[in-house]
Coordinates of C-alpha atoms and ligand atoms in Angstrom, one line a residue:
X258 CA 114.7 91.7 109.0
X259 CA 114.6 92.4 105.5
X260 CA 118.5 94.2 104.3
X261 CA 118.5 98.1 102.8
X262 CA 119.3 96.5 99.7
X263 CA 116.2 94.1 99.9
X264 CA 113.8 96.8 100.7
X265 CA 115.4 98.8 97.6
X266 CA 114.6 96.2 95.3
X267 CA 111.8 95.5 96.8
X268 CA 110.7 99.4 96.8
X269 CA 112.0 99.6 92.3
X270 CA 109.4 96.2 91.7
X271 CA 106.7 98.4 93.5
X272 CA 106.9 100.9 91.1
X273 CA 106.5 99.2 88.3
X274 CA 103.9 99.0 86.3
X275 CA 101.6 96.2 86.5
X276 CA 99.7 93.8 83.7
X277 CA 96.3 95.3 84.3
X278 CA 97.8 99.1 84.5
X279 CA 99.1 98.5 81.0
X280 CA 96.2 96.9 79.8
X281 CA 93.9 100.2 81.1
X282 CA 96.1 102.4 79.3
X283 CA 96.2 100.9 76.3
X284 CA 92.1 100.8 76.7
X285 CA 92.3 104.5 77.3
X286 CA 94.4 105.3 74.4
X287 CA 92.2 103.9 71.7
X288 CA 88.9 105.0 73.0
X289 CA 90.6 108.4 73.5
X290 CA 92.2 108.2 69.5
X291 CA 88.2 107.0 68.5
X292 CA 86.9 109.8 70.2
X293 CA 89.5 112.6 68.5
X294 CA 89.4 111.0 65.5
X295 CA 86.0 111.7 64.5
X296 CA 87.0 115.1 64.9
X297 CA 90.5 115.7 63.8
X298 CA 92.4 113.5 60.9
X299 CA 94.5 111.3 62.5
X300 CA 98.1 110.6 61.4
X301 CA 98.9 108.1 64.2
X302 CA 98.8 107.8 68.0
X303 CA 100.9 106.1 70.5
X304 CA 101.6 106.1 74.3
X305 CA 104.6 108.6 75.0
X306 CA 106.4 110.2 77.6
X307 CA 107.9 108.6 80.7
X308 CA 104.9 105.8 80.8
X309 CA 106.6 104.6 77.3
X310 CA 110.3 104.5 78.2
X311 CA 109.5 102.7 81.9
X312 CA 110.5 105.9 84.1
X313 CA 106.8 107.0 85.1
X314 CA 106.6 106.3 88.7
X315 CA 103.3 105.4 90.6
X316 CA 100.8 106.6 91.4
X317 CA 100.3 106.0 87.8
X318 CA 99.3 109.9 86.9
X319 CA 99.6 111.7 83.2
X320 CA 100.6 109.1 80.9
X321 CA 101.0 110.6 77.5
X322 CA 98.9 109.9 74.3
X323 CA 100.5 111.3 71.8
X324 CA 98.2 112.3 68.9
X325 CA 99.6 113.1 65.6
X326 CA 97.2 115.1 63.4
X327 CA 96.9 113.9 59.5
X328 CA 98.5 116.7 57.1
X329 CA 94.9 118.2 56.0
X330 CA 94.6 119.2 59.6
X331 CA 98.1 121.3 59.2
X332 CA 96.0 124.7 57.5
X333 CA 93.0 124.6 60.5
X334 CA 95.9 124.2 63.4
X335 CA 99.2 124.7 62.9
X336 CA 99.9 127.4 59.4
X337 CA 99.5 130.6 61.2
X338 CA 98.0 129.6 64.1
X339 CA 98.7 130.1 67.8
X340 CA 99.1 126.8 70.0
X341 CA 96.1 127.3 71.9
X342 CA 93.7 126.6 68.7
X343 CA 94.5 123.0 68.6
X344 CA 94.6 122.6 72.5
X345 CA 91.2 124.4 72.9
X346 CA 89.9 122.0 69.9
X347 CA 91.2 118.9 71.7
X348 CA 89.8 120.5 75.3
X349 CA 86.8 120.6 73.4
X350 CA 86.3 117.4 72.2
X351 CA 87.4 115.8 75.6
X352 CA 85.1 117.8 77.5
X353 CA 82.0 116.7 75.9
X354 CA 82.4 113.0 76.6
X355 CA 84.7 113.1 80.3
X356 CA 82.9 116.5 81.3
X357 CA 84.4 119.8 81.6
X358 CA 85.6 119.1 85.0
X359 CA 87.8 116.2 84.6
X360 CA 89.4 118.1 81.5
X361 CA 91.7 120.3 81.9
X362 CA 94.2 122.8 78.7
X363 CA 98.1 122.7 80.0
X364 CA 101.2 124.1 78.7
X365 CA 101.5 121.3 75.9
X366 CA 98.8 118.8 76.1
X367 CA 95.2 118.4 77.5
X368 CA 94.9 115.9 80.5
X369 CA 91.6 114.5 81.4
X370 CA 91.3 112.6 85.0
X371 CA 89.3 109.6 85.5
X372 CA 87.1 109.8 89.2
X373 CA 88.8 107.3 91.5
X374 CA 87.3 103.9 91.7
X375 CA 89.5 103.0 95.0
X376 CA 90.9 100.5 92.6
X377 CA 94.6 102.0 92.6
X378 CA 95.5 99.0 89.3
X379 CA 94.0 102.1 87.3
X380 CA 95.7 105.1 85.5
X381 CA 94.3 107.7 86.9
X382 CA 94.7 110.8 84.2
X383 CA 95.9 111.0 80.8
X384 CA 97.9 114.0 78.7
X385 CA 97.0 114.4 75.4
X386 CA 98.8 115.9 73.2
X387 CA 98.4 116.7 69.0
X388 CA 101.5 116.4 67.3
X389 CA 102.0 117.8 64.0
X390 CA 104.8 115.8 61.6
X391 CA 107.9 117.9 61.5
X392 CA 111.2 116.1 59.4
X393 CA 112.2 112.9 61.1
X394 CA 110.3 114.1 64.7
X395 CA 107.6 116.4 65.5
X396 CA 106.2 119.9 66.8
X397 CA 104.0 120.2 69.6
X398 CA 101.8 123.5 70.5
X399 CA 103.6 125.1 73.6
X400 CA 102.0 128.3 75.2
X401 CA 105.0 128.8 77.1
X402 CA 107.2 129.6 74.3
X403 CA 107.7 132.8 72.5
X404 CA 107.8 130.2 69.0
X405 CA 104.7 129.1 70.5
X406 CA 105.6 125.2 69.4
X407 CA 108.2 123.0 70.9
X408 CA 110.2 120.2 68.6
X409 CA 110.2 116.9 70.2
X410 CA 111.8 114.0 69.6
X411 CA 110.1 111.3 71.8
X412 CA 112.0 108.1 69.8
X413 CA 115.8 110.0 71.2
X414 CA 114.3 110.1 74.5
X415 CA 113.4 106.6 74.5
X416 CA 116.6 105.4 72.7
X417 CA 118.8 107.6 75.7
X418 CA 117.1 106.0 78.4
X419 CA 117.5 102.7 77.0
X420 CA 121.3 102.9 76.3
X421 CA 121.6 104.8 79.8
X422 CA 119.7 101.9 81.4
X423 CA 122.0 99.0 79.7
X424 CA 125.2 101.3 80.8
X425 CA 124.3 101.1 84.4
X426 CA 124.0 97.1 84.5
X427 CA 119.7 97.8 84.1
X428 CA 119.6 99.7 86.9
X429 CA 119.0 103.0 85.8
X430 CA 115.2 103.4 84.9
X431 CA 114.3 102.0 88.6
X432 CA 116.6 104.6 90.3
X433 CA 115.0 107.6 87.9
X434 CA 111.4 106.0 88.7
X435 CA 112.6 106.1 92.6
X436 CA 114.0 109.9 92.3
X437 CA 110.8 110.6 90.8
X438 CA 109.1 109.0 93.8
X439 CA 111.0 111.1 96.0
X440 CA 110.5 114.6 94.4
X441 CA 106.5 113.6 94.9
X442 CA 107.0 113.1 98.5
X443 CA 108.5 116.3 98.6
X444 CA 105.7 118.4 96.9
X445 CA 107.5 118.2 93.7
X446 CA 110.6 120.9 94.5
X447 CA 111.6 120.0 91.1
X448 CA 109.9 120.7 88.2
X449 CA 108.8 119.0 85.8
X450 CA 109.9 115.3 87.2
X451 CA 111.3 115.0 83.3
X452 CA 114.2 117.3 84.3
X453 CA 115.3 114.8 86.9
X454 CA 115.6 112.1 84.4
X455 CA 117.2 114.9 82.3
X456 CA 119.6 115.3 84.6
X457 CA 120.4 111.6 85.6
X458 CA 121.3 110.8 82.1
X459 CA 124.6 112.5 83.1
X460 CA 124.4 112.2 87.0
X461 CA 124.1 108.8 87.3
X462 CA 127.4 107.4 86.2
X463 CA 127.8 103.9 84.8
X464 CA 128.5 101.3 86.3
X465 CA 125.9 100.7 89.1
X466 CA 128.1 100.2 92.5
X467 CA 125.4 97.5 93.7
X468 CA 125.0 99.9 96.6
X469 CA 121.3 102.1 96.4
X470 CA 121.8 104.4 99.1
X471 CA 125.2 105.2 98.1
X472 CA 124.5 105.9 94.4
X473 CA 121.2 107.9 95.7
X474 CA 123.4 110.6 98.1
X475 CA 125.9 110.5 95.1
X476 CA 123.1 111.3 92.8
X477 CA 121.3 114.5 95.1
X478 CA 124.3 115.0 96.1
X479 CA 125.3 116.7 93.1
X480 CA 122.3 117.5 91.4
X481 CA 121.8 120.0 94.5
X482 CA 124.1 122.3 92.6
X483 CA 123.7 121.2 89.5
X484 CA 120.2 122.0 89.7
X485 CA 120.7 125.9 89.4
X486 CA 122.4 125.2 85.6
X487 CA 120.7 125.2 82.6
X488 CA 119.5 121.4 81.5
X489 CA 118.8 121.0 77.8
X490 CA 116.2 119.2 75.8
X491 CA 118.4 115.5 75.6
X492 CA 117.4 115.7 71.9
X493 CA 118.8 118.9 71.0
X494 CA 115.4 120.1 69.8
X495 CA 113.0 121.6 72.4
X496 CA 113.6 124.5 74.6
X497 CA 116.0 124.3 78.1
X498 CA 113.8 121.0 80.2
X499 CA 114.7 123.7 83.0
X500 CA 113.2 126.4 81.5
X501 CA 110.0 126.0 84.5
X502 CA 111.4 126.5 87.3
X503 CA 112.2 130.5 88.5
X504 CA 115.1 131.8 90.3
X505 CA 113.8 131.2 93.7
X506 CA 112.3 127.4 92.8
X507 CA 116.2 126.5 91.6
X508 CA 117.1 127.7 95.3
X509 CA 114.3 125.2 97.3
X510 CA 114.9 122.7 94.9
X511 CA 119.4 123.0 95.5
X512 CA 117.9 123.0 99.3
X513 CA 115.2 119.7 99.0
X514 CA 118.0 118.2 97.2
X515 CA 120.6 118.9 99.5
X516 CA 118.3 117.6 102.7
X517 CA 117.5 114.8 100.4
X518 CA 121.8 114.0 100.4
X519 CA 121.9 114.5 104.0
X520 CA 119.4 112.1 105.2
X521 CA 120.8 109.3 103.3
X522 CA 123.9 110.0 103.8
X523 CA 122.5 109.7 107.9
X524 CA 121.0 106.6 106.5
X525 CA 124.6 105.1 105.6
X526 CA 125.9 105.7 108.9
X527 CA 123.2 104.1 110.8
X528 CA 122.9 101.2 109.1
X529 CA 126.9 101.3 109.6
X530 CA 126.3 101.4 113.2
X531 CA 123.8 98.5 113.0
X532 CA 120.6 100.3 112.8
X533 CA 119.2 98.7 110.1
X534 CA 115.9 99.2 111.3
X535 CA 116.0 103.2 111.9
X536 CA 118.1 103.6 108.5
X537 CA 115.1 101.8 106.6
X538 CA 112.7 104.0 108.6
X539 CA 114.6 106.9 107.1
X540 CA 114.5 105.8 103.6
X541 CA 110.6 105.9 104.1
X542 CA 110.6 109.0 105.3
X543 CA 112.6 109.9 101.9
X544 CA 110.7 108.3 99.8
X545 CA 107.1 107.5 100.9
X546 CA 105.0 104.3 102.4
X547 CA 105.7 102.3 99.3
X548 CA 109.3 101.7 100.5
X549 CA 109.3 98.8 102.5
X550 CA 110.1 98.3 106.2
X551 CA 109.7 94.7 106.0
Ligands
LIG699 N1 111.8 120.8 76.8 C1 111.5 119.8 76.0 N2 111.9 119.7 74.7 C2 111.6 118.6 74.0 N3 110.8 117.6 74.4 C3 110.4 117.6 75.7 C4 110.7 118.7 76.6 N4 110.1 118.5 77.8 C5 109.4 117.3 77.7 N5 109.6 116.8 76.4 C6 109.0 115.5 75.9 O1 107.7 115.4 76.3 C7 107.5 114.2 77.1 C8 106.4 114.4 78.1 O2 106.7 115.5 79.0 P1 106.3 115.3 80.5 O3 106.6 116.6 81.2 O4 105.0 114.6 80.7 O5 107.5 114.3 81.0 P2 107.6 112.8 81.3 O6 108.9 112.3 80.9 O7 106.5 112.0 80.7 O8 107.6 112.7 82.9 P3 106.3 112.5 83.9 O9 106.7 111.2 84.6 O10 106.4 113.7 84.8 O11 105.1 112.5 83.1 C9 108.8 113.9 77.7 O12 109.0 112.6 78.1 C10 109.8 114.3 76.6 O13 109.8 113.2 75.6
LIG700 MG1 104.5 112.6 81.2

């Protein structure tokens, strides 16, 4: 029978991305920059966002494009103009090629879905979102906001991760794309899945024990109260990453995360009593049918 630390690994390498899911991103991303830039003066455009820093986990759902609009653009979209101008323009111009159906205005960014083929090496939506030039970083529209933009700093993100992932002996990014895994099980109790990599960049204390479960009831184990705090953007520049979740989401998230601590800490004890088998059957019921029993 395969060991829990097997079917961990072996649970990390199925979330990761693969060849032909990197390939069909980078395909969408350029036809998606041709088709905007006919229409809006491109800057430059690149894939952002958890997809870029290797914490997305699968089903491979909302990869970022980020668009960043040329300076002419800056007295049509940004100078005195709400957030929702330049998202209803990029709505716009995604609707009339993907259809109105698959397109869709959000908070910061515009995703379009791509009908299911049943091939599941595909991405299956995208999030687009303009970018406007702002000092060393940049300014998004956010219709969630009082400022009505959010500064963002994707390149910090990326350089946090990275350090946070060499820290933790390379471990790091799997366990975030694995926590992220397990708040999608769970109907997403914690919103958005960013804040949980938020949060792990001070959870998840280097080094890595070699043990999964362990660090995993460690980790929920405190971000169950640690949820109901405030979380702020790693970069110092955009609003609280908490800011989405109410009063009473805190409270079912504290309470998924605290079941989530329980049942592997069950898990431990199990597999302590020699029940390897009904401890791995646990972690799937944790995490989902991607984690292994064999
Ligand atoms: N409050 C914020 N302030 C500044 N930047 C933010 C904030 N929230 C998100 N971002 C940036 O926008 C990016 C995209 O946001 P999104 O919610 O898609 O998160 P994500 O990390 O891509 O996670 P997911 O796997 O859910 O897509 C983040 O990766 C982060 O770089
Ligand atoms: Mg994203």
């Amino acid at each position: 029978m395969i060991t829990v630390t097997e079917a961990f690994r072996k649970f990390r390498s199925r979330l990761e991305l693969t060849d032909r899911e990197q390939r069909d991103a980078s395909r969408r991303q350029k036809e998606i920059r041709e088709l905007l830039a006919d229409n809006l003066a491109r800057a430059d455009d690149f894939l952002s966002g958890s997809y870029a820093r290797w914490t997305k986990t699968k089903p491979l759902k909302d990869v970022d494009i980020f668009y960043v609009l040329h300076e002419d653009e800056r007295a049509n979209y940004r100078t005195n103009q709400q957030p929702s101008k330049i998202l209803t323009e990029v709505e716009r111009i995604l609707a009339r090629e993907y259809d109105q159906k698959n397109v869709r205005r959000q908070r910061r960014s515009v995703s379009v879905e791509f009908p299911a083929t049943g091939d599941d090496e595909r991405v299956v939506s995208f999030d687009v979102v303009p970018a406007f030039v702002k000092g060393d970083h940049y300014e998004i529209p956010d219709t969630s906001t009082v400022k009505g933009w959010t500064e963002t700093n994707p390149r910090i993100h990326a350089e946090k991760a990275t350090a946070a992932n060499e820290a933790y002996d390379g471990e790091w990014k799997g366990m975030v794309r694995m926590v992220k895994r397990w708040n999608q099980e769970k109907g997403k109790p914690v919103r958005p899945s960013f804040l949980l990599e938020v949060m792990a960049l001070q959870l998840l204390r280097p080094p890595f024990n070699g043990n999964f479960p362990y660090e995993f009831m460690m980790f929920f184990a405190t971000a169950k109260t640690r949820i109901l705090e405030e979380w702020a953007d790693p970069a110092g520049l955009g609003p609280p990453v908490s800011d989405s979740m109410s009063v009473a989401e805190r409270q079912k998230a504290a309470e998924a995360l605290n079941a989530a601590a329980t049942a592997i800490r069950n898990a431990i004890q199990l597999g302590k009593n020699g029940q390897e088998g009904a401890a791995l059957k646990a972690y799937r019921e944790l995490f989902g049918e991607l984690f292994p029993l064999s």
